[in-house]
PDB file of C-alpha atoms in Angstrom:
ATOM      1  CA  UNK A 300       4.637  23.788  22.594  1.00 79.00           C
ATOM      2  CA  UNK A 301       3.157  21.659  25.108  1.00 86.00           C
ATOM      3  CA  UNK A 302       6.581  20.414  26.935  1.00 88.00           C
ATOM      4  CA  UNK A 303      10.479  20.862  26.910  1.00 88.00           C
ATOM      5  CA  UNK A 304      12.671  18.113  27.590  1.00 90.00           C
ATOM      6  CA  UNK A 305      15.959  18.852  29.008  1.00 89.00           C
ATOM      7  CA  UNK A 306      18.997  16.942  28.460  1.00 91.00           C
ATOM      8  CA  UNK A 307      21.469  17.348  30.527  1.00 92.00           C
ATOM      9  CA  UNK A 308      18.924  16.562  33.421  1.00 92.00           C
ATOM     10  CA  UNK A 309      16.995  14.210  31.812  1.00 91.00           C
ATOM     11  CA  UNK A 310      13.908  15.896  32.882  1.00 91.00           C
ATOM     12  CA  UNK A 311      10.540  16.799  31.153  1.00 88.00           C
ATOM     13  CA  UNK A 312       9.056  20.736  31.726  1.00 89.00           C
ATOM     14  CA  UNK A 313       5.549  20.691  31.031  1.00 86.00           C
ATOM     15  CA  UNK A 314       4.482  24.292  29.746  1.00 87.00           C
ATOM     16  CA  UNK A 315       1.725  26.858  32.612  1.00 87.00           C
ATOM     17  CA  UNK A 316      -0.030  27.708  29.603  1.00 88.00           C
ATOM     18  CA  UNK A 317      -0.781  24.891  27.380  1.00 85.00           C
ATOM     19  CA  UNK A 318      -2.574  22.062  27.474  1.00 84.00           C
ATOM     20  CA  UNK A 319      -3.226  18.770  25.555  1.00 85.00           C
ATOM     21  CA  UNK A 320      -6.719  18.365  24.565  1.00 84.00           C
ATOM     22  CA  UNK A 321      -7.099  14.694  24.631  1.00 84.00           C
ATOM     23  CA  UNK A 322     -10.085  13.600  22.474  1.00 85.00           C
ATOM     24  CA  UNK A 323     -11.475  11.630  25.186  1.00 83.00           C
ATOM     25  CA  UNK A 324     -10.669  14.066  28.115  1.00 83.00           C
ATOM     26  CA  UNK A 325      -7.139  12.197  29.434  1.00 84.00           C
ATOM     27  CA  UNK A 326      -4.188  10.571  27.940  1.00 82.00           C
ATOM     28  CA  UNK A 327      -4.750   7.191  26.259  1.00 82.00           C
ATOM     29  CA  UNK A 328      -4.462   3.648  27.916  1.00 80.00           C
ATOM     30  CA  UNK A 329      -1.111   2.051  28.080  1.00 82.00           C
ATOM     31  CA  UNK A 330      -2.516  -1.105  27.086  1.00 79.00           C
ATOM     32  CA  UNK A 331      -5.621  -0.443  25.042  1.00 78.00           C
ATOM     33  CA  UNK A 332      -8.277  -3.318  24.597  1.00 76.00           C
ATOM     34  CA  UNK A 333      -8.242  -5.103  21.315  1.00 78.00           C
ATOM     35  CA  UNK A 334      -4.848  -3.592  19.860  1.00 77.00           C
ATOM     36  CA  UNK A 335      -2.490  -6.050  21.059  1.00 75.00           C
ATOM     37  CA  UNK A 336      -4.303  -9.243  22.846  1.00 71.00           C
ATOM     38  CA  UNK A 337      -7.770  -9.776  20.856  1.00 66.00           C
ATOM     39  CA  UNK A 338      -8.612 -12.731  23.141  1.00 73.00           C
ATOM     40  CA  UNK A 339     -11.748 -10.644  24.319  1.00 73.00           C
ATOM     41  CA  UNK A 340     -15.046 -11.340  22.380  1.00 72.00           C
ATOM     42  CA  UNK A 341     -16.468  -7.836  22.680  1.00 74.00           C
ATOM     43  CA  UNK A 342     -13.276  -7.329  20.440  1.00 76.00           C
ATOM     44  CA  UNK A 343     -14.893  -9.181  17.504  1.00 72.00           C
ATOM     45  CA  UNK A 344     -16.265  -6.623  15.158  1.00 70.00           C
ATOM     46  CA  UNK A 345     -17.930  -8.728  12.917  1.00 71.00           C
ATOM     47  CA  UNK A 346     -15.403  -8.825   9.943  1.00 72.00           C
ATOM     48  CA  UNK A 347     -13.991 -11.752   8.453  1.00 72.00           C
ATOM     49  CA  UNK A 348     -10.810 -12.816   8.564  1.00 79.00           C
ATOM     50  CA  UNK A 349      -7.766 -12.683   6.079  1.00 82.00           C
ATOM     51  CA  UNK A 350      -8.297 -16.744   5.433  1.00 86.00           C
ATOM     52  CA  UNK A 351     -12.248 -16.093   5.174  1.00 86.00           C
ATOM     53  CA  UNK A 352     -11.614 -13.419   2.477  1.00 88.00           C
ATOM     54  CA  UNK A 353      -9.224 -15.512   0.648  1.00 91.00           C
ATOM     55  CA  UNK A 354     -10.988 -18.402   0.924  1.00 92.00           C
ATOM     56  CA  UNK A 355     -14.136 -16.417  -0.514  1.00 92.00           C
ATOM     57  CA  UNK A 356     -11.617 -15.241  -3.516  1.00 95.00           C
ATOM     58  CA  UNK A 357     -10.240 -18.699  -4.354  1.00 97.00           C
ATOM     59  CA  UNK A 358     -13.518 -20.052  -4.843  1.00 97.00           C
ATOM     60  CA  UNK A 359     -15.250 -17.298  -6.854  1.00 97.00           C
ATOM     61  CA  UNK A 360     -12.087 -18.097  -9.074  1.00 97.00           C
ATOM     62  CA  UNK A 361     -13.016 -21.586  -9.262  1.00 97.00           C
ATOM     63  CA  UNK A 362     -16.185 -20.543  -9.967  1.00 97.00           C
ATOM     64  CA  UNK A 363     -15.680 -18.412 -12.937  1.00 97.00           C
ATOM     65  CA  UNK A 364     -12.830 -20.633 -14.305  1.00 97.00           C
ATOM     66  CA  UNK A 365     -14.988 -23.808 -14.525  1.00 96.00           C
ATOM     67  CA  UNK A 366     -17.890 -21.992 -16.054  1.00 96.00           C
ATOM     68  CA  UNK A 367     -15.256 -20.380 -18.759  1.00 94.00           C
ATOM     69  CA  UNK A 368     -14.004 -23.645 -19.569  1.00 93.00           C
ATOM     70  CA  UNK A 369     -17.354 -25.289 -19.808  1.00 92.00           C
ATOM     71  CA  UNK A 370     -18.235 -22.386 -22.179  1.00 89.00           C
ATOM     72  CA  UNK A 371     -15.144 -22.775 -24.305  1.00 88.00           C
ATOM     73  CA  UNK A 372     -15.110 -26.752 -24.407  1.00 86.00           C
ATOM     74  CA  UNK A 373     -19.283 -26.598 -25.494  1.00 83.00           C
ATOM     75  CA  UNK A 374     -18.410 -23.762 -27.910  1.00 83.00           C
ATOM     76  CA  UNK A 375     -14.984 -26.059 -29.546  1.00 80.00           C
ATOM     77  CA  UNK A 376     -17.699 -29.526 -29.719  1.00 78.00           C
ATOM     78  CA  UNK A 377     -20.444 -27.622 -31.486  1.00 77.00           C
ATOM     79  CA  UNK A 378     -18.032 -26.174 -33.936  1.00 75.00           C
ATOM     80  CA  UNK A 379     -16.549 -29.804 -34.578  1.00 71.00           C
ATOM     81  CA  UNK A 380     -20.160 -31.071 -34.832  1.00 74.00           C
ATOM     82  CA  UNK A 381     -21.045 -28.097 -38.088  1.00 73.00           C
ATOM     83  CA  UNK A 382     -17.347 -29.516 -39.146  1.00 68.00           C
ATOM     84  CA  UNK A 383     -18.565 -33.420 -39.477  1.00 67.00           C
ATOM     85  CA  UNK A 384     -21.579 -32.088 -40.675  1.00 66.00           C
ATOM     86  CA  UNK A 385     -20.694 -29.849 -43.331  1.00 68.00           C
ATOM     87  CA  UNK A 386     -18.485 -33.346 -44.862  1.00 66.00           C
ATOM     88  CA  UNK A 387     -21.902 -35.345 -44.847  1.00 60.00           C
ATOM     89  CA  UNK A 388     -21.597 -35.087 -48.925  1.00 59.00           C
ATOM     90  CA  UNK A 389     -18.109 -37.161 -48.726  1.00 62.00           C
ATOM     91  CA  UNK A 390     -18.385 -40.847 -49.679  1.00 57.00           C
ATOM     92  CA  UNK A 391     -18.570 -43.262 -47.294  1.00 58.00           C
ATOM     93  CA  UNK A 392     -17.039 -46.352 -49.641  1.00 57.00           C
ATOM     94  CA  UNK A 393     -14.216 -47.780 -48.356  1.00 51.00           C
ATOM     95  CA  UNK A 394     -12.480 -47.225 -51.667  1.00 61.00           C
ATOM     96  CA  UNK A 395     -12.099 -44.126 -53.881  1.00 65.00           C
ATOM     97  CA  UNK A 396     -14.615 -43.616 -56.500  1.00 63.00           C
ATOM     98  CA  UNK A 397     -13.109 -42.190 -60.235  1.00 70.00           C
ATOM     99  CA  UNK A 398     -15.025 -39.535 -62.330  1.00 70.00           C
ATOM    100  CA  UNK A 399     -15.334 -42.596 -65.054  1.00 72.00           C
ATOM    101  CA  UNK A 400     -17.000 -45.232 -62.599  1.00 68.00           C
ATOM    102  CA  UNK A 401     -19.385 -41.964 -61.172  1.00 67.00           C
ATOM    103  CA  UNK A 402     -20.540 -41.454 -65.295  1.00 72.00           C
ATOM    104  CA  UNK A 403     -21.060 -45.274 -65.745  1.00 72.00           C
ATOM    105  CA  UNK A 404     -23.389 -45.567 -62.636  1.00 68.00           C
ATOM    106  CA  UNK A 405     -25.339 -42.418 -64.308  1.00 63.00           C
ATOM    107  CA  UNK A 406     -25.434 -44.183 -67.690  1.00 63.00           C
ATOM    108  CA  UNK A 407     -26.979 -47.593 -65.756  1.00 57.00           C
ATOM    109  CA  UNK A 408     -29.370 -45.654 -64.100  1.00 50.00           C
TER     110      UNK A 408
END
């Protein structure tokens, strides 16, 4: 135990035998440098800021959500394009052909 406080005197007793070993040999600064005004420019560490970092996160989003989409929209056309193309063997006559006017063009021919 390093000190008493009293309270019915309102009065601190430091302790004759122990000390407080202070990391940097005395008590800390009542006002340390770049904890509560950050006006100084030695203060700048070199980090980004909260709005650079979420600026950097909004547009890797972007990023990947226009290159997913691209991906999904190129993979939907292609599969519409084997679609058409697998119905090449449809008619294209306006009007519907019957099994009987099919045989008579084989006959003719």
């Amino acid at each position: 135990v390093v000190t008493y406080f009293n309270g019915s005197t309102k009065e601190i007793i430091w302790s004759q035998t122990e000390k407080i070993h202070w990391p940097s040999g005395g008590p800390p600064l009542d006002n340390p440098p770049c904890v509560f005004s950050t006006d100084d420019p030695s203060c700048n560490d070199g980090q980004l800021p909260v709005l650079g970092i979420v600026a950097v996160g909004s547009g890797l989003a972007l990023i990947i959500f226009g290159i997913s989409s691209f991906l999904i929209y190129s993979q939907s056309e292609s599969i519409l394009i084997r679609g058409v193309a697998e119905e090449r063997w449809r008619s294209s006559y306006p009007r519907e052909l019957t099994v009987q006017q099919v045989l008579q063009g084989f006959q003719t021919s």
